[in-house]
Structures are given as structure tokens and as C-alpha cells.
Amino acid sequence: MSSWFEERRADKAADAEQRRKDREFESTLRREEAREAKKERREEEAQRRRDKANRRQARAARREKTLTPGNVYRKGTLALVAASALASLPAQIMHFVTISVMLLPLPFALEGAAWVMNAGVAYADERKLPAWVRWLLRALALSAAGFAAWINYDYGRHIDPAVGFGLAAVTLLGPLFFEVRQWVTTLSVDPGERKRRAEAKSRARHEKRRAKHHKEVVLLAKRLVSAAPFGSLGFEEAFVAAWEIFYGTSTPGMTPALHAQQLASRQSLSTAMDEANGSPISARSRLLQRLHPAPSVLVSGLGSSQVATQVPPASEKPSEAASKAAKKGPRTKPVPPVRRKGDTPRFHPLAKVAAADTARKIPAVNGHH
């Protein structure tokens, strides 16, 4: 019986210990969950603050970008232009409607013509069209605006002269402000952008001249580009290949006729310089001089290069030689020189190789072109 009570007490103690551990675990779990929830709330609050700061910075950047002097000037000018159009249209409408209702579209046509011509000036500046195109568009815009200003003045002077002058000034100031805005925009273009536009214009002009002067080569180059996979062959590489197909050289601009003319010009220049200087200066002439030297170069003394000289020595005193010949009687025929083996030096083998190479490169060595 006592053992049962002891076991009962042990079970109750074990249950109490288990309940204590469960409560401790639940308390620890609640603390961890609270800590995690607090950490998440702190992170969310920090993220909201960061997002708010980012939005504030973005608004400041947009405001700074929008309120730059350039943007204020451009947008302000457009606002003035719109105000000018709105102020000048009612007087024109009243003027033409009092004449006939059928004339109602005329005010819109006049104002539209002035603004379309001004937009044409801006487009001509962007496309770098000739100056006379821009000035023609300006003249048309001024004509339309001037006629509209005269109509507004005529309508307003019946009310009060100041009203007439005011309407005329408002009508003219709108196109004038827009034209000044276009001038400022054109003059304030980035130099790098201006340079890029000039390069693009020069490139287009060069391509136009190339297509005009070398029509067949350009056509073949375009066919080569279209035949190759997309992006694998550029037009310049295709043009060089097409030029080589047509003329046999990879140097654009050179043709067989030009190569022949270049070779002939070099040969003529070499010959002219040789004649002017009295000595060969070209490689061909120097090589020919070495292969076939003059006798004065070979003869260095009596019996030094030949056993029997082939050239009689020149007399230092011709008068004495003539008097001696007259005393001896009639002149006898001289004995011809006798050639012996070894009396002239042999050419080096390298000279033969050089002569053959020169003859192969320059056909003029062999006596023909």
C-alpha cells in the first residue's frame, strides 16, 4: 500500500514538474515571439522612414530638375505663346464673324499658319537645313502674324487706340517669343552634340558621294552585307571586299591603271634624278653600276687588273706625239690586245641573284615596259 502512495506522489511530482516546464517553455516562446514582433515593427518603421526619405529626395530631384533656368525659360515661353494665341483669337473671330459667319475658320487658319511656320523653323534647325529655308519660314510666319496683328488693331482701335495697339502687340509677341526661344535653344546646344551632328552630316555626304562615284562597288557591297548573317559583316569591310573583287586590290581607290601609272611615274622620276645628279640614285641604277662598272673604276694601276691593257694610255703632250709620228713616217696598225684567262675579275654569285631579282621586279631592266 505504501508503495502505491509513493508511486502516486512521484506521479504528481512528475506532473507538476512537467507543467512547470511547459509554463516556462510557453513563457520563453511568448518572449521570443514578442521580441520578433517588436523587431519586425522596428524594421517596418525604419523601412517606412527610408521610403519617406526616398520619396522626399525624389520630389526634390524632380523639383530641382523641373525648376532649372532652361526648363523655366522653355515652359514659360510656351505659356506666354499660349496666352498670346488665346488673347489674339477672340478679336479676329469677332472681326470676321461680323462680316460673315462663313469666315469663321479664317482666324484659326491665320494663327495656325504662323505657329506651323515657327515649328517649321525649329524643325529646319534640328535637321540643319540651309539658311534660306529657315529665313523663308520666318518670313511666312511673320507675314501671317503681321496680318493677324493688323486685323486685331483695326478691331481694337474702334474701342480705344490703346486696345488696338495692345491686341496687335500681343499678336506679334507670341511668334516673336517663340522665335527667340528657338534661337536660344539652338545656340545652347551641347558642343559634343553639335560635333556629333556635324560628323553625321559629313558621313551622310561622304556616303552619297561614294554611291555616286562607285555605284557598282557600292551595290556589290550591299549584296555582300545582305548575303552574310545579320550583324556579322559591316558595310566598310564589305566595301573593301567588293573593291578587291572589282579591281584586284584591297586598297580602296586604287585600280590597275593607277598602279601602272604609279610605277611609270616612279621610273620616270628615277631616270630624271639620275640625269640631274649625274650618278644613279635609285636602287636599280646602283645595282646596274655595280654589275657593270666603268673601266676607270676597275683600272687602278699598270698591270693591276689586266695583263694586257685594252685602252692605250693617253698622251700627256699631244704636240710631241704628233711630231714623233711625223719623223717615224707612216703610222702602222697597232697590235690588238690579247685576252688571257683571269685578266678581268669574276662577278660574285650574289650579284647574279640580285640582278635576276631586279629583272623580275622591274621589267625596264630587260629593255621593255
One Martini backbone bead per residue (centre of mass of N, CA, C, O) as a GRO file, in nm:
protein
  369
    1MET     BB    1   0.058   0.063  -0.020
    2SER     BB    2   0.298   0.248   0.003
    3SER     BB    3   0.390   0.220  -0.292
    4TRP     BB    4   0.146   0.363  -0.415
    5PHE     BB    5   0.182   0.639  -0.282
    6GLU     BB    6   0.459   0.690  -0.393
    7GLU     BB    7   0.380   0.677  -0.687
    8ARG     BB    8   0.173   0.900  -0.673
    9ARG     BB    9   0.367   1.125  -0.584
   10ALA     BB   10   0.556   1.095  -0.827
   11ASP     BB   11   0.347   1.168  -1.041
   12LYS     BB   12   0.276   1.447  -0.932
   13ALA     BB   13   0.561   1.559  -0.951
   14ALA     BB   14   0.593   1.513  -1.254
   15ASP     BB   15   0.351   1.687  -1.340
   16ALA     BB   16   0.450   1.947  -1.214
   17GLU     BB   17   0.717   1.963  -1.371
   18GLN     BB   18   0.585   1.967  -1.652
   19ARG     BB   19   0.417   2.222  -1.610
   20ARG     BB   20   0.657   2.406  -1.554
   21LYS     BB   21   0.797   2.359  -1.827
   22ASP     BB   22   0.563   2.454  -2.001
   23ARG     BB   23   0.548   2.740  -1.889
   24GLU     BB   24   0.839   2.815  -1.957
   25PHE     BB   25   0.817   2.766  -2.262
   26GLU     BB   26   0.583   2.963  -2.313
   27SER     BB   27   0.730   3.211  -2.207
   28THR     BB   28   0.966   3.198  -2.403
   29LEU     BB   29   0.796   3.207  -2.662
   30ARG     BB   30   0.661   3.481  -2.604
   31ARG     BB   31   0.919   3.643  -2.592
   32GLU     BB   32   1.016   3.576  -2.880
   33GLU     BB   33   0.767   3.684  -3.026
   34ALA     BB   34   0.787   3.970  -2.918
   35ARG     BB   35   1.069   4.026  -3.025
   36GLU     BB   36   1.004   3.977  -3.325
   37ALA     BB   37   0.774   4.183  -3.346
   38LYS     BB   38   0.944   4.427  -3.266
   39LYS     BB   39   1.152   4.397  -3.492
   40GLU     BB   40   0.953   4.424  -3.725
   41ARG     BB   41   0.841   4.702  -3.646
   42ARG     BB   42   1.115   4.842  -3.665
   43GLU     BB   43   1.169   4.775  -3.964
   44GLU     BB   44   0.912   4.902  -4.078
   45GLU     BB   45   0.970   5.186  -3.974
   46ALA     BB   46   1.242   5.219  -4.121
   47GLN     BB   47   1.125   5.175  -4.405
   48ARG     BB   48   0.928   5.413  -4.398
   49ARG     BB   49   1.146   5.626  -4.360
   50ARG     BB   50   1.301   5.563  -4.618
   51ASP     BB   51   1.071   5.604  -4.816
   52LYS     BB   52   1.016   5.896  -4.739
   53ALA     BB   53   1.301   5.999  -4.809
   54ASN     BB   54   1.297   5.910  -5.105
   55ARG     BB   55   1.051   6.076  -5.187
   56ARG     BB   56   1.172   6.346  -5.110
   57GLN     BB   57   1.418   6.328  -5.300
   58ALA     BB   58   1.259   6.293  -5.561
   59ARG     BB   59   1.107   6.561  -5.544
   60ALA     BB   60   1.359   6.736  -5.537
   61ALA     BB   61   1.477   6.643  -5.807
   62ARG     BB   62   1.234   6.721  -5.980
   63ARG     BB   63   1.230   7.017  -5.895
   64GLU     BB   64   1.519   7.081  -5.985
   65LYS     BB   65   1.477   6.990  -6.282
   66THR     BB   66   1.228   7.177  -6.342
   67LEU     BB   67   1.369   7.458  -6.209
   68THR     BB   68   1.539   7.524  -6.429
   69PRO     BB   69   1.618   7.772  -6.637
   70GLY     BB   70   1.553   7.621  -6.898
   71ASN     BB   71   1.269   7.515  -6.825
   72VAL     BB   72   1.143   7.783  -6.748
   73TYR     BB   73   1.184   7.916  -7.020
   74ARG     BB   74   1.040   7.714  -7.205
   75LYS     BB   75   0.766   7.697  -7.051
   76GLY     BB   76   0.713   8.001  -7.034
   77THR     BB   77   0.703   8.052  -7.338
   78LEU     BB   78   0.464   7.865  -7.395
   79ALA     BB   79   0.267   8.019  -7.215
   80LEU     BB   80   0.285   8.290  -7.370
   81VAL     BB   81   0.193   8.176  -7.639
   82ALA     BB   82  -0.086   8.083  -7.546
   83ALA     BB   83  -0.181   8.362  -7.448
   84SER     BB   84  -0.155   8.502  -7.723
   85ALA     BB   85  -0.356   8.327  -7.876
   86LEU     BB   86  -0.602   8.377  -7.684
   87ALA     BB   87  -0.597   8.697  -7.723
   88SER     BB   88  -0.615   8.709  -8.053
   89LEU     BB   89  -0.870   8.543  -8.142
   90PRO     BB   90  -1.137   8.695  -8.060
   91ALA     BB   91  -1.101   8.946  -8.244
   92GLN     BB   92  -1.096   8.791  -8.511
   93ILE     BB   93  -1.367   8.654  -8.486
   94MET     BB   94  -1.536   8.913  -8.465
   95HIS     BB   95  -1.447   9.036  -8.732
   96PHE     BB   96  -1.541   8.800  -8.928
   97VAL     BB   97  -1.836   8.754  -8.824
   98THR     BB   98  -1.944   9.040  -8.898
   99ILE     BB   99  -1.923   8.974  -9.197
  100SER     BB  100  -1.910   8.638  -9.176
  101VAL     BB  101  -1.962   8.311  -9.089
  102MET     BB  102  -1.779   8.184  -9.316
  103LEU     BB  103  -1.509   8.327  -9.169
  104LEU     BB  104  -1.434   8.156  -8.911
  105PRO     BB  105  -1.161   7.993  -9.005
  106LEU     BB  106  -0.949   8.225  -9.044
  107PRO     BB  107  -0.817   8.267  -8.764
  108PHE     BB  108  -0.706   7.977  -8.740
  109ALA     BB  109  -0.536   7.991  -8.997
  110LEU     BB  110  -0.348   8.221  -8.917
  111GLU     BB  111  -0.239   8.108  -8.652
  112GLY     BB  112  -0.151   7.834  -8.768
  113ALA     BB  113   0.054   7.942  -8.973
  114ALA     BB  114   0.248   8.076  -8.774
  115TRP     BB  115   0.308   7.818  -8.596
  116VAL     BB  116   0.399   7.627  -8.822
  117MET     BB  117   0.639   7.799  -8.917
  118ASN     BB  118   0.788   7.795  -8.646
  119ALA     BB  119   0.815   7.486  -8.639
  120GLY     BB  120   0.979   7.475  -8.904
  121VAL     BB  121   1.227   7.618  -8.792
  122ALA     BB  122   1.294   7.406  -8.578
  123TYR     BB  123   1.327   7.172  -8.780
  124ALA     BB  124   1.552   7.302  -8.950
  125ASP     BB  125   1.756   7.317  -8.717
  126GLU     BB  126   1.764   7.011  -8.655
  127ARG     BB  127   1.836   6.935  -8.977
  128LYS     BB  128   2.032   7.142  -9.107
  129LEU     BB  129   1.928   7.346  -9.296
  130PRO     BB  130   1.927   7.583  -9.489
  131ALA     BB  131   1.900   7.922  -9.440
  132TRP     BB  132   1.675   7.990  -9.650
  133VAL     BB  133   1.455   7.815  -9.519
  134ARG     BB  134   1.434   7.960  -9.247
  135TRP     BB  135   1.375   8.248  -9.364
  136LEU     BB  136   1.117   8.170  -9.513
  137LEU     BB  137   0.958   8.079  -9.263
  138ARG     BB  138   0.980   8.348  -9.114
  139ALA     BB  139   0.832   8.519  -9.326
  140LEU     BB  140   0.563   8.366  -9.314
  141ALA     BB  141   0.509   8.405  -9.012
  142LEU     BB  142   0.516   8.719  -9.020
  143SER     BB  143   0.286   8.755  -9.217
  144ALA     BB  144   0.061   8.621  -9.053
  145ALA     BB  145   0.101   8.790  -8.792
  146GLY     BB  146   0.066   9.072  -8.922
  147PHE     BB  147  -0.223   9.033  -9.023
  148ALA     BB  148  -0.346   8.970  -8.747
  149ALA     BB  149  -0.256   9.241  -8.614
  150TRP     BB  150  -0.415   9.428  -8.802
  151ILE     BB  151  -0.694   9.321  -8.731
  152ASN     BB  152  -0.680   9.381  -8.425
  153TYR     BB  153  -0.633   9.683  -8.454
  154ASP     BB  154  -0.890   9.749  -8.614
  155TYR     BB  155  -1.080   9.646  -8.389
  156GLY     BB  156  -0.960   9.813  -8.132
  157ARG     BB  157  -0.973  10.123  -8.226
  158HIS     BB  158  -1.288  10.153  -8.188
  159ILE     BB  159  -1.259  10.150  -7.879
  160ASP     BB  160  -0.930  10.185  -7.849
  161PRO     BB  161  -0.609  10.249  -7.917
  162ALA     BB  162  -0.488  10.072  -7.692
  163VAL     BB  163  -0.630   9.814  -7.778
  164GLY     BB  164  -0.505   9.790  -8.057
  165PHE     BB  165  -0.208   9.783  -7.968
  166GLY     BB  166  -0.234   9.541  -7.775
  167LEU     BB  167  -0.332   9.329  -7.979
  168ALA     BB  168  -0.095   9.354  -8.174
  169ALA     BB  169   0.130   9.286  -7.970
  170VAL     BB  170   0.026   9.006  -7.886
  171THR     BB  171   0.034   8.880  -8.170
  172LEU     BB  172   0.354   8.928  -8.210
  173LEU     BB  173   0.490   8.813  -7.943
  174GLY     BB  174   0.454   8.515  -7.973
  175PRO     BB  175   0.638   8.451  -8.222
  176LEU     BB  176   0.881   8.603  -8.105
  177PHE     BB  177   0.927   8.426  -7.854
  178PHE     BB  178   0.961   8.160  -8.012
  179GLU     BB  179   1.211   8.251  -8.178
  180VAL     BB  180   1.396   8.312  -7.939
  181ARG     BB  181   1.384   8.031  -7.820
  182GLN     BB  182   1.517   7.893  -8.067
  183TRP     BB  183   1.785   8.041  -8.056
  184VAL     BB  184   1.868   7.956  -7.771
  185THR     BB  185   1.857   7.650  -7.821
  186THR     BB  186   2.068   7.644  -8.052
  187LEU     BB  187   2.308   7.790  -7.893
  188SER     BB  188   2.279   7.567  -7.633
  189VAL     BB  189   2.417   7.343  -7.754
  190ASP     BB  190   2.604   7.088  -7.727
  191PRO     BB  191   2.914   7.044  -7.854
  192GLY     BB  192   2.897   6.738  -7.885
  193GLU     BB  193   2.632   6.737  -8.044
  194ARG     BB  194   2.732   6.916  -8.275
  195LYS     BB  195   2.958   6.723  -8.361
  196ARG     BB  196   2.778   6.477  -8.422
  197ARG     BB  197   2.611   6.614  -8.641
  198ALA     BB  198   2.846   6.682  -8.830
  199GLU     BB  199   2.942   6.390  -8.869
  200ALA     BB  200   2.677   6.281  -8.985
  201LYS     BB  201   2.672   6.472  -9.227
  202SER     BB  202   2.947   6.390  -9.349
  203ARG     BB  203   2.880   6.090  -9.382
  204ALA     BB  204   2.639   6.127  -9.574
  205ARG     BB  205   2.800   6.276  -9.794
  206HIS     BB  206   3.006   6.049  -9.844
  207GLU     BB  207   2.802   5.825  -9.923
  208LYS     BB  208   2.690   5.977 -10.166
  209ARG     BB  209   2.953   5.998 -10.328
  210ARG     BB  210   3.017   5.698 -10.338
  211ALA     BB  211   2.753   5.611 -10.486
  212LYS     BB  212   2.822   5.789 -10.737
  213HIS     BB  213   3.125   5.688 -10.814
  214HIS     BB  214   3.063   5.366 -10.690
  215LYS     BB  215   2.808   5.193 -10.774
  216GLU     BB  216   2.893   4.892 -10.812
  217VAL     BB  217   3.042   4.852 -10.543
  218VAL     BB  218   2.807   4.926 -10.354
  219LEU     BB  219   2.613   4.708 -10.453
  220LEU     BB  220   2.794   4.467 -10.379
  221ALA     BB  221   2.822   4.534 -10.077
  222LYS     BB  222   2.518   4.507 -10.012
  223ARG     BB  223   2.503   4.209 -10.098
  224LEU     BB  224   2.706   4.103  -9.891
  225VAL     BB  225   2.550   4.193  -9.639
  226SER     BB  226   2.284   4.034  -9.709
  227ALA     BB  227   2.429   3.746  -9.721
  228ALA     BB  228   2.509   3.780  -9.451
  229PRO     BB  229   2.485   3.764  -9.143
  230PHE     BB  230   2.355   3.932  -8.898
  231GLY     BB  231   2.621   4.150  -8.799
  232SER     BB  232   2.893   4.012  -8.938
  233LEU     BB  233   2.890   4.253  -9.167
  234GLY     BB  234   3.023   4.531  -9.266
  235PHE     BB  235   3.031   4.779  -9.496
  236GLU     BB  236   3.336   4.837  -9.510
  237GLU     BB  237   3.428   4.545  -9.553
  238ALA     BB  238   3.252   4.500  -9.805
  239PHE     BB  239   3.384   4.723  -9.978
  240VAL     BB  240   3.669   4.607  -9.984
  241ALA     BB  241   3.587   4.337 -10.113
  242ALA     BB  242   3.456   4.461 -10.369
  243TRP     BB  243   3.711   4.606 -10.469
  244GLU     BB  244   3.881   4.348 -10.502
  245ILE     BB  245   3.694   4.218 -10.712
  246PHE     BB  246   3.718   4.447 -10.928
  247TYR     BB  247   4.061   4.536 -10.888
  248GLY     BB  248   4.263   4.342 -10.700
  249THR     BB  249   4.247   4.541 -10.443
  250SER     BB  250   4.247   4.651 -10.089
  251THR     BB  251   4.269   4.951 -10.199
  252PRO     BB  252   4.086   5.208 -10.195
  253GLY     BB  253   4.111   5.368 -10.530
  254MET     BB  254   4.268   5.145 -10.659
  255THR     BB  255   4.400   5.057 -10.981
  256PRO     BB  256   4.561   4.924 -11.239
  257ALA     BB  257   4.613   5.199 -11.375
  258LEU     BB  258   4.732   5.339 -11.122
  259HIS     BB  259   4.965   5.142 -11.079
  260ALA     BB  260   5.101   5.191 -11.354
  261GLN     BB  261   5.137   5.496 -11.313
  262GLN     BB  262   5.314   5.476 -11.062
  263LEU     BB  263   5.549   5.315 -11.189
  264ALA     BB  264   5.613   5.517 -11.417
  265SER     BB  265   5.672   5.757 -11.230
  266ARG     BB  266   5.910   5.631 -11.081
  267GLN     BB  267   6.089   5.583 -11.328
  268SER     BB  268   6.099   5.879 -11.423
  269LEU     BB  269   6.220   5.995 -11.164
  270SER     BB  270   6.480   5.828 -11.162
  271THR     BB  271   6.587   5.926 -11.434
  272ALA     BB  272   6.588   6.232 -11.373
  273MET     BB  273   6.781   6.216 -11.126
  274ASP     BB  274   7.020   6.091 -11.271
  275GLU     BB  275   7.059   6.321 -11.479
  276ALA     BB  276   7.092   6.555 -11.268
  277ASN     BB  277   7.335   6.413 -11.086
  278GLY     BB  278   7.522   6.196 -11.256
  279SER     BB  279   7.398   5.968 -11.068
  280PRO     BB  280   7.286   5.698 -10.924
  281ILE     BB  281   6.992   5.664 -10.689
  282SER     BB  282   6.878   5.410 -10.751
  283ALA     BB  283   6.870   5.075 -10.707
  284ARG     BB  284   6.900   4.998 -11.004
  285SER     BB  285   7.143   5.178 -11.076
  286ARG     BB  286   7.338   5.073 -10.861
  287LEU     BB  287   7.332   4.779 -10.957
  288LEU     BB  288   7.433   4.834 -11.248
  289GLN     BB  289   7.703   4.961 -11.163
  290ARG     BB  290   7.808   4.707 -11.015
  291LEU     BB  291   7.781   4.507 -11.257
  292HIS     BB  292   7.878   4.768 -11.463
  293PRO     BB  293   8.157   4.900 -11.453
  294ALA     BB  294   8.383   5.125 -11.509
  295PRO     BB  295   8.712   5.134 -11.613
  296SER     BB  296   8.812   5.351 -11.403
  297VAL     BB  297   8.745   5.164 -11.157
  298LEU     BB  298   8.930   4.912 -11.231
  299VAL     BB  299   9.162   5.099 -11.286
  300SER     BB  300   9.469   5.137 -11.070
  301GLY     BB  301   9.697   5.025 -11.266
  302LEU     BB  302   9.964   4.879 -11.392
  303GLY     BB  303   9.871   4.548 -11.410
  304SER     BB  304   9.634   4.506 -11.193
  305SER     BB  305   9.373   4.387 -11.385
  306GLN     BB  306   9.556   4.354 -11.652
  307VAL     BB  307   9.790   4.231 -11.858
  308ALA     BB  308   9.645   4.366 -12.116
  309THR     BB  309   9.573   4.654 -12.224
  310GLN     BB  310   9.282   4.802 -12.403
  311VAL     BB  311   9.387   5.092 -12.332
  312PRO     BB  312   9.545   5.349 -12.434
  313PRO     BB  313   9.752   5.575 -12.335
  314ALA     BB  314   9.748   5.894 -12.264
  315SER     BB  315   9.877   6.180 -12.379
  316GLU     BB  316  10.018   6.458 -12.237
  317LYS     BB  317  10.159   6.545 -12.539
  318PRO     BB  318  10.037   6.583 -12.848
  319SER     BB  319  10.261   6.738 -13.006
  320GLU     BB  320  10.494   6.534 -12.962
  321ALA     BB  321  10.354   6.286 -13.086
  322ALA     BB  322  10.323   6.409 -13.372
  323SER     BB  323  10.627   6.460 -13.432
  324LYS     BB  324  10.718   6.164 -13.407
  325ALA     BB  325  10.533   6.048 -13.630
  326ALA     BB  326  10.658   6.217 -13.862
  327LYS     BB  327  10.950   6.099 -13.841
  328LYS     BB  328  10.874   5.784 -13.875
  329GLY     BB  329  10.618   5.805 -14.043
  330PRO     BB  330  10.404   5.589 -14.110
  331ARG     BB  331  10.137   5.451 -13.963
  332THR     BB  332  10.080   5.171 -13.785
  333LYS     BB  333   9.914   4.899 -13.696
  334PRO     BB  334   9.796   4.796 -13.418
  335VAL     BB  335   9.807   4.572 -13.170
  336PRO     BB  336   9.603   4.362 -13.047
  337PRO     BB  337   9.477   4.255 -12.777
  338VAL     BB  338   9.527   4.000 -12.532
  339ARG     BB  339   9.334   3.756 -12.397
  340ARG     BB  340   9.326   3.634 -12.062
  341LYS     BB  341   9.312   3.441 -11.801
  342GLY     BB  342   9.220   3.659 -11.538
  343ASP     BB  343   9.203   3.977 -11.639
  344THR     BB  344   8.909   3.957 -11.509
  345PRO     BB  345   8.674   3.985 -11.287
  346ARG     BB  346   8.442   3.814 -11.109
  347PHE     BB  347   8.131   3.765 -11.030
  348HIS     BB  348   7.925   3.746 -10.785
  349PRO     BB  349   7.663   3.541 -10.702
  350LEU     BB  350   7.484   3.765 -10.569
  351ALA     BB  351   7.465   3.941 -10.824
  352LYS     BB  352   7.289   3.746 -10.988
  353VAL     BB  353   7.049   3.743 -10.795
  354ALA     BB  354   6.995   4.050 -10.800
  355ALA     BB  355   6.950   4.072 -11.106
  356ALA     BB  356   6.708   3.880 -11.125
  357ASP     BB  357   6.524   4.036 -10.926
  358THR     BB  358   6.523   4.302 -11.083
  359ALA     BB  359   6.409   4.188 -11.351
  360ARG     BB  360   6.141   4.093 -11.220
  361LYS     BB  361   6.042   4.373 -11.099
  362ILE     BB  362   6.190   4.536 -11.345
  363PRO     BB  363   6.138   4.538 -11.682
  364ALA     BB  364   6.341   4.771 -11.780
  365VAL     BB  365   6.608   4.603 -11.773
  366ASN     BB  366   6.520   4.435 -12.048
  367GLY     BB  367   6.397   4.674 -12.248
  368HIS     BB  368   6.098   4.684 -12.119
  369HIS     BB  369   5.738   4.744 -12.013
   0.00000   0.00000   0.00000
